[in-house]
Each structure stands twice: as structure tokens, then as C-alpha cells.
Tab-separated table of C-alpha atoms and ligand atoms in Angstrom:
chain	number	residue	atom	x	y	z
Y	1	MET	CA	79.687	139.753	127.843
Y	2	LYS	CA	78.609	137.154	130.653
Y	3	HIS	CA	76.234	136.079	128.443
Y	4	GLN	CA	78.129	135.686	125.354
Y	5	HIS	CA	80.664	133.697	127.479
Y	6	PHE	CA	78.015	131.395	128.922
Y	7	PHE	CA	76.749	130.420	125.338
Y	8	ALA	CA	80.320	129.852	124.052
Y	9	GLY	CA	80.962	127.865	127.069
Y	10	CYS	CA	77.583	125.583	126.247
Y	11	LEU	CA	78.377	125.471	122.536
Y	12	ALA	CA	81.856	124.394	123.368
Y	13	ILE	CA	80.780	121.138	125.964
Y	14	ALA	CA	77.836	120.284	122.892
Y	15	ALA	CA	80.153	120.448	120.592
Y	16	THR	CA	82.862	118.277	122.350
Y	17	ALA	CA	79.815	115.981	123.359
Y	18	LEU	CA	78.947	115.523	119.592
Y	19	GLY	CA	82.423	115.354	118.729
Y	20	ILE	CA	82.559	118.203	116.306
Y	21	GLY	CA	85.635	120.423	115.928
Y	22	SER	CA	87.788	118.445	118.510
Y	23	THR	CA	90.103	115.301	118.007
Y	24	GLY	CA	88.070	113.647	120.622
Y	25	ALA	CA	87.523	109.773	120.555
Y	26	GLN	CA	84.045	110.524	118.371
Y	27	ASP	CA	86.090	112.038	115.450
Y	28	THR	CA	88.342	108.821	115.446
Y	29	ILE	CA	87.519	105.529	114.021
Y	30	LYS	CA	90.302	103.088	115.392
Y	31	VAL	CA	91.030	100.016	112.939
Y	32	GLY	CA	92.976	97.039	114.508
Y	33	LEU	CA	94.888	94.853	112.393
Y	34	VAL	CA	95.993	91.517	113.695
Y	35	MET	CA	98.581	90.428	111.031
Y	36	PRO	CA	101.410	87.738	110.945
Y	37	MET	CA	104.472	90.333	110.807
Y	38	THR	CA	106.757	87.895	111.780
Y	39	GLY	CA	107.347	84.029	111.587
Y	40	THR	CA	106.130	81.377	109.239
Y	41	VAL	CA	104.127	83.626	106.925
Y	42	GLY	CA	105.433	87.133	108.235
Y	43	ALA	CA	106.444	88.289	104.724
Y	44	ALA	CA	102.691	88.499	103.996
Y	45	GLY	CA	101.543	90.876	107.353
Y	46	GLN	CA	103.982	93.180	106.360
Y	47	GLU	CA	102.703	93.240	102.518
Y	48	VAL	CA	99.564	93.953	104.076
Y	49	ALA	CA	100.839	96.533	106.124
Y	50	ALA	CA	102.859	98.120	103.207
Y	51	ALA	CA	99.381	98.489	100.994
Y	52	ILE	CA	97.340	99.954	104.005
Y	53	LYS	CA	99.987	102.424	104.652
Y	54	LEU	CA	100.295	102.963	100.849
Y	55	TYR	CA	96.474	103.288	100.554
Y	56	MET	CA	96.057	106.095	103.537
Y	57	ALA	CA	98.921	107.771	101.907
Y	58	GLN	CA	97.299	108.154	98.910
Y	59	HIS	CA	93.611	108.859	100.003
Y	60	GLY	CA	94.368	110.832	103.571
Y	61	ASP	CA	93.692	109.654	106.830
Y	62	THR	CA	90.596	111.221	106.853
Y	63	VAL	CA	87.141	109.600	105.601
Y	64	ALA	CA	83.577	111.163	106.323
Y	65	GLY	CA	85.005	113.398	108.516
Y	66	LYS	CA	86.808	111.000	110.988
Y	67	LYS	CA	90.257	110.319	111.387
Y	68	ILE	CA	91.359	106.917	110.793
Y	69	GLU	CA	93.900	105.462	113.234
Y	70	ILE	CA	95.560	102.036	112.677
Y	71	LEU	CA	96.285	100.047	115.326
Y	72	LEU	CA	98.749	97.101	114.097
Y	73	ARG	CA	99.158	94.013	116.123
Y	74	ASP	CA	101.689	91.010	115.124
Y	75	ASP	CA	100.405	87.748	115.701
Y	76	GLY	CA	103.590	86.085	115.116
Y	77	SER	CA	102.168	83.565	112.949
Y	78	VAL	CA	100.699	81.886	115.964
Y	79	PRO	CA	96.659	81.245	115.573
Y	80	ASP	CA	95.636	81.734	119.122
Y	81	ASN	CA	97.643	85.116	119.693
Y	82	GLY	CA	94.841	86.476	116.918
Y	83	LYS	CA	92.153	85.778	119.682
Y	84	ARG	CA	93.822	87.694	122.587
Y	85	LEU	CA	94.935	90.416	120.307
Y	86	ALA	CA	91.550	91.088	119.104
Y	87	GLN	CA	90.390	90.722	122.800
Y	88	GLU	CA	92.840	93.384	123.671
Y	89	LEU	CA	92.175	95.764	120.826
Y	90	ILE	CA	88.511	95.923	121.053
Y	91	VAL	CA	88.453	95.837	124.985
Y	92	ASN	CA	91.683	97.999	125.778
Y	93	ASP	CA	91.863	100.216	122.699
Y	94	HIS	CA	88.287	100.366	121.461
Y	95	VAL	CA	88.863	99.835	118.105
Y	96	ALA	CA	85.499	100.109	116.000
Y	97	ILE	CA	86.696	97.457	113.132
Y	98	LEU	CA	89.331	95.015	112.683
Y	99	GLY	CA	91.500	93.376	109.904
Y	100	ALA	CA	92.353	90.131	110.104
Y	101	GLY	CA	95.432	87.988	108.231
Y	102	THR	CA	95.739	84.266	107.935
Y	103	THR	CA	93.453	81.310	108.353
Y	104	PRO	CA	94.253	80.021	111.926
Y	105	SER	CA	94.442	83.451	113.102
Y	106	ALA	CA	91.129	84.523	111.267
Y	107	MET	CA	89.260	81.537	112.518
Y	108	SER	CA	90.557	81.964	116.358
Y	109	MET	CA	89.534	85.631	116.231
Y	110	ALA	CA	85.917	84.984	114.614
Y	111	PRO	CA	83.855	84.543	118.007
Y	112	ILE	CA	85.280	87.699	119.404
Y	113	ALA	CA	84.111	89.924	116.571
Y	114	THR	CA	80.907	88.195	116.539
Y	115	GLU	CA	80.405	88.539	120.670
Y	116	ALA	CA	81.656	92.152	120.018
Y	117	LYS	CA	79.809	93.123	117.117
Y	118	VAL	CA	82.973	94.498	115.256
Y	119	SER	CA	82.876	94.235	111.479
Y	120	THR	CA	86.124	92.571	110.396
Y	121	VAL	CA	88.173	92.387	106.996
Y	122	VAL	CA	89.597	89.357	106.130
Y	123	MET	CA	92.870	90.531	103.984
Y	124	ILE	CA	94.839	87.311	103.474
Y	125	SER	CA	93.049	83.971	104.515
Y	126	GLY	CA	92.333	81.900	101.524
Y	127	THR	CA	90.268	79.006	103.244
Y	128	SER	CA	86.496	79.011	102.438
Y	129	VAL	CA	84.960	78.587	105.582
Y	130	VAL	CA	86.702	81.616	107.162
Y	131	THR	CA	83.650	83.702	106.526
Y	132	GLU	CA	81.144	81.438	107.760
Y	133	ARG	CA	82.761	81.429	110.701
Y	134	SER	CA	81.305	85.368	111.787
Y	135	PRO	CA	78.639	87.087	110.345
Y	136	TYR	CA	80.722	90.154	110.955
Y	137	TYR	CA	83.584	88.937	108.435
Y	138	VAL	CA	83.898	90.306	105.215
Y	139	ARG	CA	86.752	89.185	103.031
Y	140	THR	CA	88.974	91.304	100.387
Y	141	CYS	CA	91.759	88.516	99.450
Y	142	PHE	CA	90.734	85.246	97.893
Y	143	THR	CA	90.231	81.703	98.077
Y	144	LEU	CA	92.751	79.124	96.814
Y	145	GLY	CA	89.163	77.082	95.501
Y	146	GLN	CA	88.360	80.043	93.235
Y	147	GLN	CA	92.020	79.360	91.655
Y	148	SER	CA	92.467	75.683	91.918
Y	149	GLY	CA	89.576	74.287	89.679
Y	150	ILE	CA	90.322	76.751	87.108
Y	151	ILE	CA	93.756	75.579	86.664
Y	152	ALA	CA	92.630	71.741	86.987
Y	153	ASP	CA	90.312	72.493	84.007
Y	154	TRP	CA	93.331	74.271	82.232
Y	155	ALA	CA	95.906	71.273	82.766
Y	156	ILE	CA	93.334	68.760	81.414
Y	157	GLU	CA	92.470	70.823	78.598
Y	158	ASP	CA	96.150	70.947	77.891
Y	159	GLY	CA	96.557	67.481	78.084
Y	160	SER	CA	97.508	66.741	81.417
Y	161	ARG	CA	96.160	63.177	82.654
Y	162	LYS	CA	98.554	61.874	85.445
Y	163	ALA	CA	98.945	64.975	88.313
Y	164	VAL	CA	100.983	64.968	91.749
Y	165	SER	CA	99.590	67.351	94.272
Y	166	VAL	CA	102.523	69.020	96.412
Y	167	LEU	CA	100.860	70.778	99.183
Y	168	SER	CA	101.794	72.751	102.029
Y	169	ASP	CA	100.155	71.262	105.148
Y	170	TRP	CA	97.371	73.354	106.690
Y	171	ALA	CA	94.196	74.518	106.009
Y	172	PRO	CA	94.564	76.662	102.649
Y	173	GLY	CA	96.450	73.529	101.144
Y	174	ALA	CA	94.200	70.840	101.780
Y	175	GLU	CA	91.237	73.081	100.026
Y	176	ALA	CA	93.446	74.196	96.995
Y	177	GLY	CA	94.005	69.849	96.741
Y	178	LYS	CA	90.608	69.324	97.306
Y	179	VAL	CA	89.058	71.365	94.832
Y	180	PHE	CA	92.136	70.589	92.020
Y	181	GLU	CA	91.348	66.694	92.730
Y	182	GLN	CA	87.657	67.392	92.095
Y	183	HIS	CA	87.910	69.288	88.437
Y	184	PHE	CA	91.298	67.030	87.467
Y	185	THR	CA	88.979	63.732	88.200
Y	186	ALA	CA	86.077	64.879	86.823
Y	187	GLY	CA	87.738	66.089	83.443
Y	188	GLY	CA	89.405	62.330	82.925
Y	189	GLY	CA	93.021	62.737	84.850
Y	190	GLN	CA	93.928	60.714	87.658
Y	191	LEU	CA	95.733	62.213	90.928
Y	192	LEU	CA	98.359	59.884	91.667
Y	193	GLU	CA	99.575	61.248	95.036
Y	194	THR	CA	98.966	63.623	97.550
Y	195	LEU	CA	102.078	64.978	99.260
Y	196	LYS	CA	101.817	67.210	102.542
Y	197	VAL	CA	104.939	69.345	103.096
Y	198	PRO	CA	105.459	70.944	106.525
Y	199	LEU	CA	103.914	74.560	106.743
Y	200	ALA	CA	107.140	75.876	108.966
Y	201	ASN	CA	110.805	75.757	107.498
Y	202	PRO	CA	109.592	73.550	104.624
Y	203	ASP	CA	112.331	71.378	102.617
Y	204	PHE	CA	110.704	70.807	99.396
Y	205	ALA	CA	113.388	68.203	98.327
Y	206	PRO	CA	111.835	64.649	99.398
Y	207	PHE	CA	108.550	65.522	98.587
Y	208	LEU	CA	109.628	66.561	94.937
Y	209	GLN	CA	112.201	63.570	94.443
Y	210	ARG	CA	109.039	61.462	95.939
Y	211	ALA	CA	106.727	63.340	92.991
Y	212	ARG	CA	109.129	62.768	90.570
Y	213	ASP	CA	109.645	59.088	91.245
Y	214	LEU	CA	105.769	58.387	90.428
Y	215	LYS	CA	106.127	60.072	86.975
Y	216	PRO	CA	103.121	62.185	86.619
Y	217	ASP	CA	102.783	64.572	83.421
Y	218	THR	CA	101.572	67.363	85.817
Y	219	LEU	CA	102.869	68.557	89.454
Y	220	PHE	CA	100.300	70.863	91.359
Y	221	VAL	CA	101.726	72.668	93.884
Y	222	PHE	CA	100.577	74.896	96.464
Y	223	VAL	CA	103.183	76.950	98.836
Y	224	PRO	CA	101.993	80.092	100.788
Y	225	ALA	CA	103.249	83.494	100.259
Y	226	GLY	CA	106.931	83.706	101.323
Y	227	GLN	CA	107.773	80.211	100.097
Y	228	ALA	CA	107.849	80.620	96.453
Y	229	GLY	CA	111.252	81.661	96.248
Y	230	PRO	CA	112.780	78.797	98.454
Y	231	PHE	CA	110.362	76.439	96.251
Y	232	ALA	CA	111.686	77.489	92.802
Y	233	LYS	CA	115.028	76.841	94.334
Y	234	GLN	CA	114.768	73.412	95.195
Y	235	PHE	CA	112.637	72.519	92.191
Y	236	ALA	CA	115.297	73.720	89.758
Y	237	GLU	CA	118.315	71.879	91.958
Y	238	ARG	CA	116.435	68.947	91.572
Y	239	GLY	CA	116.282	69.527	87.547
Y	240	LEU	CA	112.379	69.126	87.782
Y	241	ASP	CA	112.129	72.753	85.401
Y	242	LYS	CA	113.665	70.955	82.756
Y	243	SER	CA	112.461	67.218	83.507
Y	244	GLY	CA	109.182	67.980	81.190
Y	245	ILE	CA	106.611	67.466	84.153
Y	246	LYS	CA	104.071	70.435	83.861
Y	247	LEU	CA	103.991	72.708	87.026
Y	248	VAL	CA	100.766	74.277	87.559
Y	249	GLY	CA	99.159	75.843	90.710
Y	250	PRO	CA	97.253	78.743	92.416
Y	251	GLY	CA	98.878	82.157	91.834
Y	252	ASP	CA	100.953	81.504	95.530
Y	253	ILE	CA	103.291	79.522	93.798
Y	254	VAL	CA	104.754	82.665	91.608
Y	255	ASP	CA	103.980	85.518	93.861
Y	256	ASP	CA	105.610	88.658	92.648
Y	257	ASN	CA	107.301	89.102	95.841
Y	258	ASP	CA	109.576	86.188	95.164
Y	259	LEU	CA	109.723	85.902	91.280
Y	260	ASN	CA	111.929	88.008	90.456
Y	261	GLY	CA	114.570	86.193	92.437
Y	262	THR	CA	113.839	82.972	90.844
Y	263	GLY	CA	115.639	83.515	87.590
Y	264	ASP	CA	114.606	80.894	84.849
Y	265	SER	CA	113.538	78.058	87.117
Y	266	LEU	CA	109.823	79.123	86.730
Y	267	VAL	CA	109.590	80.382	83.256
Y	268	GLY	CA	106.898	78.525	81.441
Y	269	VAL	CA	105.004	77.979	84.437
Y	270	VAL	CA	101.378	78.591	84.071
Y	271	THR	CA	98.979	79.355	87.256
Y	272	ALA	CA	95.221	80.777	87.685
Y	273	GLY	CA	95.613	83.862	89.879
Y	274	PHE	CA	93.299	86.678	90.687
Y	275	TYR	CA	96.444	89.099	90.732
Y	276	SER	CA	100.009	89.778	88.809
Y	277	ALA	CA	102.195	92.725	89.064
Y	278	ALA	CA	102.066	92.573	85.052
Y	279	HIS	CA	98.317	92.924	85.132
Y	280	PRO	CA	98.106	95.377	81.931
Y	281	SER	CA	95.393	98.223	83.496
Y	282	GLN	CA	96.575	101.552	84.089
Y	283	LEU	CA	95.315	101.383	87.422
Y	284	ASN	CA	97.659	98.216	88.002
Y	285	LYS	CA	100.591	99.948	86.592
Y	286	ASP	CA	100.203	103.001	89.045
Y	287	TYR	CA	99.715	100.548	92.172
Y	288	VAL	CA	102.979	98.799	91.127
Y	289	ALA	CA	104.652	102.222	90.807
Y	290	ALA	CA	103.683	103.331	93.738
Y	291	TYR	CA	104.201	100.234	95.920
Y	292	ALA	CA	107.850	99.908	94.809
Y	293	LYS	CA	108.365	103.507	95.671
Y	294	ALA	CA	106.913	103.318	99.054
Y	295	THR	CA	108.800	99.621	99.535
Y	296	GLY	CA	112.102	100.451	98.651
Y	297	GLY	CA	111.679	98.396	95.318
Y	298	LYS	CA	109.363	95.635	96.168
Y	299	ARG	CA	106.979	94.193	93.650
Y	300	ALA	CA	103.442	94.347	94.582
Y	301	ASN	CA	101.972	91.097	94.998
Y	302	PHE	CA	98.874	89.286	95.582
Y	303	ILE	CA	98.982	89.259	99.249
Y	304	SER	CA	99.309	93.206	98.892
Y	305	VAL	CA	95.862	93.836	97.017
Y	306	GLY	CA	94.095	91.749	99.734
Y	307	GLY	CA	95.072	94.831	102.157
Y	308	TYR	CA	94.858	97.608	99.593
Y	309	ASP	CA	91.254	96.637	98.748
Y	310	GLY	CA	90.325	96.142	102.476
Y	311	MET	CA	91.375	99.516	103.090
Y	312	HIS	CA	89.335	100.751	100.140
Y	313	LEU	CA	86.195	98.658	101.302
Y	314	ILE	CA	86.826	100.517	104.763
Y	315	TYR	CA	86.891	103.902	103.231
Y	316	GLU	CA	84.105	103.421	101.057
Y	317	ALA	CA	81.814	101.986	103.674
Y	318	LEU	CA	82.492	104.515	106.099
Y	319	LYS	CA	81.602	107.095	103.203
Y	320	LYS	CA	78.162	105.439	102.797
Y	321	THR	CA	77.390	105.176	106.194
Y	322	GLY	CA	78.093	108.758	106.715
Y	323	GLY	CA	81.200	107.922	109.339
Y	324	SER	CA	79.143	105.150	111.469
Y	325	ALA	CA	81.119	102.178	112.393
Y	326	ASP	CA	78.475	100.485	113.536
Y	327	ALA	CA	78.897	96.767	112.327
Y	328	HIS	CA	75.168	96.649	111.073
Y	329	LYS	CA	75.791	99.797	109.185
Y	330	LEU	CA	79.047	99.187	107.737
Y	331	LEU	CA	78.041	95.468	106.743
Y	332	ALA	CA	75.110	96.540	104.997
Y	333	ALA	CA	77.094	99.200	103.013
Y	334	MET	CA	79.904	96.474	102.287
Y	335	LYS	CA	77.733	94.103	100.956
Y	336	GLY	CA	77.319	94.470	97.184
Y	337	MET	CA	79.986	97.047	96.707
Y	338	SER	CA	81.878	97.003	93.224
Y	339	TRP	CA	85.212	98.492	92.467
Y	340	GLU	CA	88.086	98.820	90.048
Y	341	SER	CA	91.233	97.138	91.962
Y	342	PRO	CA	94.495	96.768	90.676
Y	343	ARG	CA	93.426	92.902	89.957
Y	344	GLY	CA	90.890	94.187	87.826
Y	345	PRO	CA	86.797	94.584	88.822
Y	346	VAL	CA	86.216	93.161	92.146
Y	347	SER	CA	82.778	93.097	94.293
Y	348	ILE	CA	81.400	92.076	97.770
Y	349	ASP	CA	79.079	89.089	97.193
Y	350	PRO	CA	76.138	89.951	99.685
Y	351	ALA	CA	74.954	86.514	100.072
Y	352	THR	CA	78.324	85.291	101.265
Y	353	ARG	CA	80.564	88.637	102.250
Y	354	ASP	CA	83.321	87.384	100.193
Y	355	ILE	CA	85.090	88.559	97.389
Y	356	VAL	CA	84.292	88.015	93.663
Y	357	GLN	CA	86.815	88.730	91.027
Y	358	ASN	CA	88.445	87.475	87.988
Y	359	VAL	CA	90.821	85.078	87.691
Y	360	TYR	CA	93.314	84.949	85.195
Y	361	ILE	CA	95.470	82.063	83.294
Y	362	ARG	CA	98.871	83.431	83.487
Y	363	LYS	CA	102.438	82.083	82.013
Y	364	VAL	CA	105.651	83.050	83.616
Y	365	GLU	CA	107.818	84.792	80.822
Y	366	LYS	CA	110.840	86.955	80.937
Y	367	LYS	CA	110.318	90.874	80.088
Y	368	ASP	CA	113.369	93.050	80.143
Y	369	GLY	CA	115.411	90.167	81.800
Y	370	GLU	CA	112.690	89.709	84.482
Y	371	PRO	CA	110.071	87.077	84.904
Y	372	TRP	CA	106.426	87.943	85.497
Y	373	ALA	CA	103.261	86.046	85.308
Y	374	VAL	CA	101.682	87.354	81.944
Y	375	GLU	CA	98.203	86.800	81.711
Y	376	PHE	CA	96.516	85.295	78.639
Y	377	ALA	CA	93.180	84.073	79.694
Y	378	ALA	CA	90.342	85.587	82.273
Y	379	PHE	CA	87.252	84.253	83.804
Y	380	GLU	CA	85.358	86.888	84.747
Y	381	ALA	CA	83.464	87.425	88.336
Y	382	VAL	CA	84.664	84.116	89.985
Y	383	LYS	CA	82.822	83.327	93.307
Y	384	ASP	CA	84.427	80.848	96.003
Y	385	PRO	CA	83.220	77.603	94.814
Y	386	LEU	CA	83.187	75.953	98.133
Y	387	HIS	CA	80.920	78.277	99.818
Y	388	PRO	CA	77.299	76.583	100.289
Y	389	ALA	CA	75.609	79.761	99.247
Y	390	ALA	CA	77.421	81.210	96.769
Y	391	LYS	CA	75.599	80.029	93.424
W	401	PHB	C1	96.152	81.744	104.349
W	401	PHB	O1	95.845	82.022	105.429
W	401	PHB	O2	94.892	80.857	104.193
W	401	PHB	C2	97.015	81.590	103.399
W	401	PHB	C3	97.939	82.617	103.550
W	401	PHB	C4	99.328	82.736	102.464
W	401	PHB	C5	98.565	81.987	101.184
W	401	PHB	C6	97.447	81.083	101.082
W	401	PHB	C7	96.400	81.267	102.208
W	401	PHB	O3	99.638	82.228	100.315
């Protein structure tokens, strides 16, 4: 009897040490998300958080025998907060994996992720250089370059020759403008002027007036998630929707989260984007329906899929490592991984750790009284054109 107790006791200690049969630390993998839940791009963090919650509701909170615990931190859209929050998540909360949001915050977190050797999934930032800032970074969202060259080529083919760029004045805007200009001028077009709009509380009216005065045939616009609605309103108020000037841009300007509130003002606008809630696959129809149900009727948008696929990448990589969150093992599992996303087929480029995805040309059309970005052409497996290693 005594012996039996002794052995049972030893087994219990060993099991705890191995993390078996208890809910100890070894059984839990903490994922620390540093997202803009408030501030200038607060809408984006909320969309990522909603999509991650949905993914976990659909797939469970346990993967490869490990319980996944999300620790969500709001960086308030302030870059330096990203660094501090990442540090706290690693040192105090012992997170094993990080999720990064917008460009400035992801940039500030990069040295922390590198130093602590924590694999980090970038879920919002669309600036090329971000994944080069840390060898532990993997991106599941997009780059502006991926979309902006394709829309420039399309505009040239559609007869555009004189363009004005209106860009939100921060890193992703600069990249969108740069790649658009490269392609547009290479195609024989002329960029008349680049107008930079402040990121915070933008008043588009004076920039739109200036753009109109320059008499372009085409307006290339980048505004970030959360600003498509206010932009569309001022665009229509200035009469630009009826001016004959063609509006083009990356997918951000027809953000599904805002599109439904824009009435007729963006109907006919053509963009190059990687995600539309109107993408006709069954997987996407199911995603849009589930996202709407989970969020009180919101339309899934391009930001949300970066979070949804980010969580998918983490789950699938953990399955491959048998539940190990060791950064080198996780990164090896993530590199080259491919899957079917609500946006279409995607993969992680093993050379750059960046997402490779289809970019669609879409036109805003009304269906059942609501505007949607309807895809009519696809460029397959597009890499980030600015990354030096993406060939
Ligand atoms: C970014 O952080 O790079 C970013 C955020 C929102 C966008 C596009 C890019 O819509």
C-alpha cells in the first residue's frame, strides 16, 4: 500500500515536470498580440482581434496538446508602445509567440523579438522592410507594393496617362506611391504631383481640390484601414465622383468595413487588392457569414484576414513542431507553408518570410443595394516586389 502511494506520488511529480495531465505552464502557449485597439488605426486592431477570436472559436483553443492563451495589448497606435509592450509580454508574461500590428509598432518591436528569439507574426503592416527588421518576423497580411504596381499597370492599359497621387503620410503610403510611380511612368504615364495627407484626423478636402486643379485623368489614392469612409464622403462632396477623373488605388480605399456606408460614391472605382468580402469561394462565403455573426453584422475586411491567417499559421506550425514554440522550429515550420485562405491560395515565401498571394483587380458594383469590390481579373502568387530577396 505504502509502495503504491510512493509510486503514484513520483508519477505525479514527473507528469507535472513534463507538463502532462495538468494545466501547468508547459501545457499553455501564450501568444502576445500588440495591436492598435484605439487611436488613429484603432479599427485595424479590433478587426484582427475579432478574426483571431473567430478562428479560435472555430478551431478550438488547444493545438498539438497545448492550450493557446491570447494576451492582447493595445499600443494605442503609438509606435514606441509596441516596444514596451512586447518587452513586458516576453519578460513578465512569458509569451512564446508574438503578433505584431501596424508598421511603426512592428518596427519598434523587431529588436525585442530578435533579442528574445520570439517568433512574431506580422498581421497588419504593409511596409516591405518590416520583415527584414527581424529574422523572427513572418508576415500574413500584405504589402502595398504587391498591389500598387498592378493597379498602375492596369491604369496604363485602361488609358490613364496623367496621374496625381494622394497618399497618407507614413511608411505604407510612401511605398504605395513609390511603386505606383515606378510602374506608371515605366508604362508611359506622367505623375503630375504627389500630395501627402496627415495620418491623424485627415481632412482630405484641400488635397482633393489641389488634385482636381492639376487636371489629371487619374487619381491614385492610399488611405489606411478606417479612413476609406471619411475619404469617400469628402471625395463625393467635392464632386470628384462625377468629375470624370478615374479613382484607383490599393484595396485599402474600398475597405469592406467602410464600403457599405459609402452609398454610390465609390461605384465604378477599380482597385488592386488581395481581399474582397465578395471573393466568390465557398470558404470566403463561410468566413464572411461567420465574421458577421461574431461581430454583430460587420463585413469581414482585408485587415481581418491578416489576423485570421496569422492564427492559422501559428496553429499549423505548432502542429508541425509537435507543440514546440521554439522559434527556430516554428520558423522552419512556417517557411514555405501554403494554405487556402478566405482570400484565395496563399503561402509563406521561405526566402523572405513574406506572404505570397493572389492580387485581384476589382470594380465596385452594387449588388442587392450594397456596394462590393467585385473581382474581375487575378494575378497569381504575387510576391512583395520591393523585397531584395523576392525573385
Ligand atoms: C501598415 O501599418 O503598414 C498599414 C496599416 C493599415 C493599412 C495599410 C498599412 O490599411
